[in-house]
Amino acid sequence: MASKQFRSLTREEVGKHNKDGDLWIIVDTKVYDVSRFKDVHPGGVSVLLDDDVAGQDATEAFYGLHKHEVIIKPQYARLQIGFIEGEQPTIRARDVGELSTVPYAEPTWLTPGCYSPYFTDNHRKFQKAVCKFNDEIILPDALAREEDGKPPSQPVLEAMAKVNLHAMRMGPGKHLKGLELMGGIVKPEQFDYFHEMIITQELGRAGKRGYADGLMAGSLIGLPPVLNFGSEEIKKKVIPEVLSGQKLICLAISEAFAGSDVAGLKTTARKTEDGKHWIINGTKKWITNGTYAHYFTVGCRTKNGLTVILVERGDGVETKAIKTSYSPTAGTAYVTFDNVKVPVENTLGKEGQGIFIMLSNFNHERWVMACASVRSQRRIVEDCLKWTNQRKVFGKPLHSQAVIRSKLAAMIARVESLQSWLEMITYQMNNMDYKQQASKLAGPIGLLKMHATRTAQLTAADAVQIFGGRGITRTGMGEQIEHYHRTVTFDSILGGAEDVLGDLGVRQAIRNMPKNVRL
Ligand code: HEM
């Protein structure tokens, strides 16, 4: 198909098309014929016939009311008939794989001219590739699925598997051996927690909270117990199925009876008389990806304590969707186990040592959540900086108000301090094994996540004030702010409630207090 020929026009010529039936406008040097569109314009007819708009340069008015993404949508872009002679457009969207140029929209290590003690050239190369992959493959699916509530699309999961993203999201380790990671950019033995942080933070660019959990967040927490504690036979079967994106696994610990207080869980597993099987009975609640998972990593009460057992969907396993304030794409489920028979070989780790398995698994989950929370806050900072720059009040940009700048200052300070703390903890993780992480970092990671999710709520509240009515509207300019404000508390509950995590951090510190110190 031949591309449309645009006419070169002067502002005077455009000015003549300023009435009903013959209506042109200029947005960023491009001339649009809205003569017919005006009747279906969601903002109404009258605004387009306004003297300051009809036949005029409406760039400022347009960007005060619409996101740039509106004008580049094919159904609106086709309204363009020409451009202003000798002028060039100045406004452009971020290209695929490109970094944002808005201050503080990227972490310091990605800011041109800045340095980092932690990130290498390999991390930078890796970030570029993941960012491009995310923009091209994941982002369109995130927008569509967050809306329709369906699970992430199978082709997306398979594309992720092809570059071994599912495997990398489990963190560094033996499971990466022999795999080609992101087309070979990083070698398995080179892959560290900073690479993993990059993946989590890039996936967070979409800013769709339900989808973020739908995108195999269940596997992220449900598979590690299999990886670390499963028998060779179980590992051989389950790991390839999950890492290839063909099957999904979820972590089923929390119950209506026990959330952050894992020790209170009531689901039971009893051995059959011949000792060959477990019989599992009980319920689980708020299980991410549970509605469509094939496997469940289940925390059970057994004769001598708690035990973690892998359960395959089958007889006696029922899941039903729980309606939450984010999209059903997350697959949040209520799960019931009624006399579910499972071979004892499905036991993960030792019988009675489930509490250790569950608690050690939490550290990685909480760290991942902190990575994601910081990224999502950064996205809000970016949106607020853009909005306050393009929104005019009393004839001046919104950021000319000191009270707005003060909110922005607080937001920026929060996100920057969090990222620095996160990077420091990540560096510790790179230098510790799984056990050392459990003993040394459980407290700091708990405190980091608590701090991230608390500050996230402050940032969400500030952002709504900055966006006003748009911040509580599900479409239009403030759509992302509304979404963030509505879903930000997920981070503060999932993976351990804020207060519980803060307390964990302090209790760990108190346990380590030397006996010989006095004030
Ligand atoms: C080619 C030009 C334009 C297109 C394609 C367009 C498209 C749209 C769309 C899709 C919406 C729905 C809200 C959204 O998705 O953001 C909207 C809303 C609106 N538009 Fe336009 N528009 C154009 C030009 C203008 C201009 C020049 C004005 C001038 C003032 C205007 C005023 C409005 C208003 C007042 C709303 C309602 C905003 C709200 O609900 O907050 N539009 N427009």
PDB file of C-alpha atoms in Angstrom, residues 94-100 105-106 110 125-144 152 155-157 159-161 163 165-166 168-169 182 185 195-209 211-213 215 372 375-376 379 382 480:
ATOM      1  CA  ARG A  94      10.087   6.541  23.657  1.00  0.00           C
ATOM      2  CA  ASP A  95      11.228   4.162  20.907  1.00  0.00           C
ATOM      3  CA  VAL A  96      11.351   0.405  21.398  1.00  0.00           C
ATOM      4  CA  GLY A  97      14.197  -0.481  23.756  1.00  0.00           C
ATOM      5  CA  GLU A  98      15.059   3.171  24.374  1.00  0.00           C
ATOM      6  CA  LEU A  99      15.647   4.711  27.780  1.00  0.00           C
ATOM      7  CA  SER A 100      13.430   7.530  28.985  1.00  0.00           C
ATOM      8  CA  ALA A 105      12.755   8.077  35.049  1.00  0.00           C
ATOM      9  CA  GLU A 106      15.743   5.724  34.935  1.00  0.00           C
ATOM     10  CA  LEU A 110      21.344   4.047  33.358  1.00  0.00           C
ATOM     11  CA  LYS A 125      24.061  -4.725  27.201  1.00  0.00           C
ATOM     12  CA  PHE A 126      21.703  -7.096  28.942  1.00  0.00           C
ATOM     13  CA  GLN A 127      19.401  -4.234  29.987  1.00  0.00           C
ATOM     14  CA  LYS A 128      19.110  -3.051  26.386  1.00  0.00           C
ATOM     15  CA  ALA A 129      18.108  -6.498  25.181  1.00  0.00           C
ATOM     16  CA  VAL A 130      15.574  -7.076  27.967  1.00  0.00           C
ATOM     17  CA  CYS A 131      14.092  -3.598  27.521  1.00  0.00           C
ATOM     18  CA  LYS A 132      13.626  -4.219  23.785  1.00  0.00           C
ATOM     19  CA  PHE A 133      12.120  -7.646  24.406  1.00  0.00           C
ATOM     20  CA  ASN A 134       9.763  -6.173  26.971  1.00  0.00           C
ATOM     21  CA  ASP A 135       8.659  -3.330  24.691  1.00  0.00           C
ATOM     22  CA  GLU A 136       8.094  -5.579  21.701  1.00  0.00           C
ATOM     23  CA  ILE A 137       6.703  -8.772  23.195  1.00  0.00           C
ATOM     24  CA  ILE A 138       5.410  -8.198  26.701  1.00  0.00           C
ATOM     25  CA  LEU A 139       4.049  -4.649  26.763  1.00  0.00           C
ATOM     26  CA  PRO A 140       1.240  -5.138  24.199  1.00  0.00           C
ATOM     27  CA  ASP A 141       0.133  -8.300  25.997  1.00  0.00           C
ATOM     28  CA  ALA A 142       0.263  -6.549  29.384  1.00  0.00           C
ATOM     29  CA  LEU A 143      -2.069  -3.785  28.207  1.00  0.00           C
ATOM     30  CA  ALA A 144      -4.543  -6.203  26.605  1.00  0.00           C
ATOM     31  CA  PRO A 152      -0.774 -13.930  29.828  1.00  0.00           C
ATOM     32  CA  PRO A 155       3.051 -17.160  22.675  1.00  0.00           C
ATOM     33  CA  VAL A 156       4.456 -14.563  25.107  1.00  0.00           C
ATOM     34  CA  LEU A 157       5.339 -17.255  27.663  1.00  0.00           C
ATOM     35  CA  ALA A 159       8.910 -16.271  23.565  1.00  0.00           C
ATOM     36  CA  MET A 160      10.170 -15.681  27.112  1.00  0.00           C
ATOM     37  CA  ALA A 161      11.171 -19.339  27.351  1.00  0.00           C
ATOM     38  CA  VAL A 163      15.533 -16.586  25.591  1.00  0.00           C
ATOM     39  CA  LEU A 165      13.726 -15.519  30.798  1.00  0.00           C
ATOM     40  CA  HIS A 166      11.707 -17.854  33.036  1.00  0.00           C
ATOM     41  CA  MET A 168      16.694 -16.274  34.738  1.00  0.00           C
ATOM     42  CA  ARG A 169      13.813 -15.017  36.860  1.00  0.00           C
ATOM     43  CA  MET A 182      19.078 -13.711  26.209  1.00  0.00           C
ATOM     44  CA  ILE A 185      24.514 -11.951  25.980  1.00  0.00           C
ATOM     45  CA  HIS A 195      20.909  -9.225  35.925  1.00  0.00           C
ATOM     46  CA  GLU A 196      17.839 -10.534  37.656  1.00  0.00           C
ATOM     47  CA  MET A 197      17.051  -7.075  39.046  1.00  0.00           C
ATOM     48  CA  ILE A 198      17.251  -5.725  35.496  1.00  0.00           C
ATOM     49  CA  ILE A 199      14.673  -8.276  34.332  1.00  0.00           C
ATOM     50  CA  THR A 200      12.275  -7.477  37.179  1.00  0.00           C
ATOM     51  CA  GLN A 201      12.643  -3.743  36.726  1.00  0.00           C
ATOM     52  CA  GLU A 202      12.257  -3.867  32.954  1.00  0.00           C
ATOM     53  CA  LEU A 203       9.124  -6.002  33.228  1.00  0.00           C
ATOM     54  CA  GLY A 204       7.845  -3.360  35.638  1.00  0.00           C
ATOM     55  CA  ARG A 205       7.865  -0.702  32.925  1.00  0.00           C
ATOM     56  CA  ALA A 206       4.423  -1.821  31.778  1.00  0.00           C
ATOM     57  CA  GLY A 207       3.036  -0.696  35.133  1.00  0.00           C
ATOM     58  CA  LYS A 208       0.199  -3.221  34.992  1.00  0.00           C
ATOM     59  CA  ARG A 209       0.066  -4.777  38.430  1.00  0.00           C
ATOM     60  CA  TYR A 211      -0.479  -8.696  34.669  1.00  0.00           C
ATOM     61  CA  ALA A 212       2.841  -8.449  36.488  1.00  0.00           C
ATOM     62  CA  ASP A 213       1.624 -11.137  38.877  1.00  0.00           C
ATOM     63  CA  LEU A 215       3.261 -13.294  34.262  1.00  0.00           C
ATOM     64  CA  ALA A 372       9.415  -4.178  41.272  1.00  0.00           C
ATOM     65  CA  ARG A 375      10.539   0.483  39.455  1.00  0.00           C
ATOM     66  CA  SER A 376       6.819   1.161  39.676  1.00  0.00           C
ATOM     67  CA  ARG A 379       7.235   5.147  36.635  1.00  0.00           C
ATOM     68  CA  GLU A 382       8.075  10.002  35.426  1.00  0.00           C
ATOM     69  CA  GLN A 480      -1.735   4.928  35.250  1.00  0.00           C
TER      70      GLN A 480
END
